């Protein structure tokens, strides 16, 4: 049975790059990244800061959102993060 919560998240890496991913458990996934068991991209780039998180009702919707975010420019991703943090545009 599939879990009801699906998340898209953005991590800010120690080298100031951004990593976007999908998971059903954000805390577990960040731990995996920190232990070097996450995506190859994040290995050696810890520590991480969770700068964006969105909940989606289905895996399909979460993966579509992840794909859309990954296609954004860095400038647009930073704007998304700023808005998520409660900033004004």
Coordinates of C-alpha atoms in Angstrom, one line a residue:
X1 CA 0.0 0.0 0.0
X2 CA 1.4 3.4 -1.0
X3 CA 1.8 6.1 1.7
X4 CA -0.5 9.1 1.4
X5 CA 2.3 11.7 1.7
X6 CA 4.7 12.4 -1.1
X7 CA 7.2 15.3 -0.9
X8 CA 9.3 17.3 -3.2
X9 CA 12.2 19.0 -1.5
X10 CA 15.2 21.3 -2.3
X11 CA 18.4 21.1 -0.4
X12 CA 21.0 23.8 -0.3
X13 CA 24.4 22.1 -0.3
X14 CA 27.6 23.3 1.4
X15 CA 29.0 24.5 -2.0
X16 CA 25.8 26.7 -2.4
X17 CA 24.3 24.4 -5.1
X18 CA 20.7 23.2 -5.0
X19 CA 19.5 19.6 -5.2
X20 CA 15.9 18.8 -5.9
X21 CA 14.4 15.4 -4.9
X22 CA 11.3 13.4 -4.2
X23 CA 10.6 11.2 -1.1
X24 CA 7.8 9.9 1.1
X25 CA 9.9 10.8 4.3
X26 CA 11.9 14.0 4.2
X27 CA 13.8 13.4 7.4
X28 CA 14.9 9.9 6.4
X29 CA 15.9 11.1 2.9
X30 CA 18.1 13.9 4.3
X31 CA 19.8 11.4 6.7
X32 CA 20.5 9.2 3.7
X33 CA 22.1 12.2 1.8
X34 CA 24.1 13.1 4.9
X35 CA 25.4 9.5 5.2
X36 CA 26.4 9.4 1.6
X37 CA 23.6 7.0 0.7
X38 CA 21.5 9.5 -1.2
X39 CA 21.9 10.7 -4.8
X40 CA 25.4 10.7 -6.2
X41 CA 25.1 14.5 -6.7
X42 CA 24.9 15.1 -3.0
X43 CA 27.9 12.9 -2.0
X44 CA 30.6 15.1 -0.5
X45 CA 28.4 18.2 -0.5
X46 CA 27.0 18.0 3.0
X47 CA 26.0 19.6 5.3
X48 CA 22.6 20.4 3.8
X49 CA 19.9 22.9 4.5
X50 CA 16.3 22.0 3.7
X51 CA 15.2 25.2 2.0
X52 CA 11.9 24.0 0.3
X53 CA 9.4 21.3 0.9
X54 CA 6.0 20.7 -0.8
X55 CA 3.5 17.9 -0.1
X56 CA 1.6 16.3 -2.9
X57 CA -1.4 14.0 -2.8
X58 CA 0.1 11.4 -5.1
X59 CA 3.5 10.0 -6.2
X60 CA 2.7 11.0 -9.8
X61 CA 2.0 14.6 -8.9
X62 CA 5.1 14.8 -6.7
X63 CA 7.3 13.5 -9.5
X64 CA 5.8 15.9 -12.0
X65 CA 6.5 18.8 -9.6
X66 CA 10.0 17.5 -9.1
X67 CA 10.6 17.4 -12.9
X68 CA 9.2 21.0 -13.3
X69 CA 11.4 22.4 -10.5
X70 CA 14.5 20.7 -11.9
X71 CA 13.9 22.5 -15.3
X72 CA 13.8 25.9 -13.6
X73 CA 16.8 28.2 -13.7
X74 CA 18.7 28.7 -10.5
X75 CA 17.3 32.3 -10.3
X76 CA 13.7 30.9 -10.5
X77 CA 14.5 28.2 -7.9
X78 CA 15.8 30.9 -5.6
X79 CA 12.6 32.9 -6.1
X80 CA 10.5 29.8 -5.3
X81 CA 12.6 29.2 -2.1
X82 CA 12.2 32.9 -1.1
X83 CA 8.4 32.7 -1.6
X84 CA 8.3 29.4 0.4
X85 CA 10.1 31.1 3.2
X86 CA 7.5 33.8 3.4
X87 CA 9.2 36.5 1.4
X88 CA 7.5 39.0 -0.8
X89 CA 8.3 39.2 -4.5

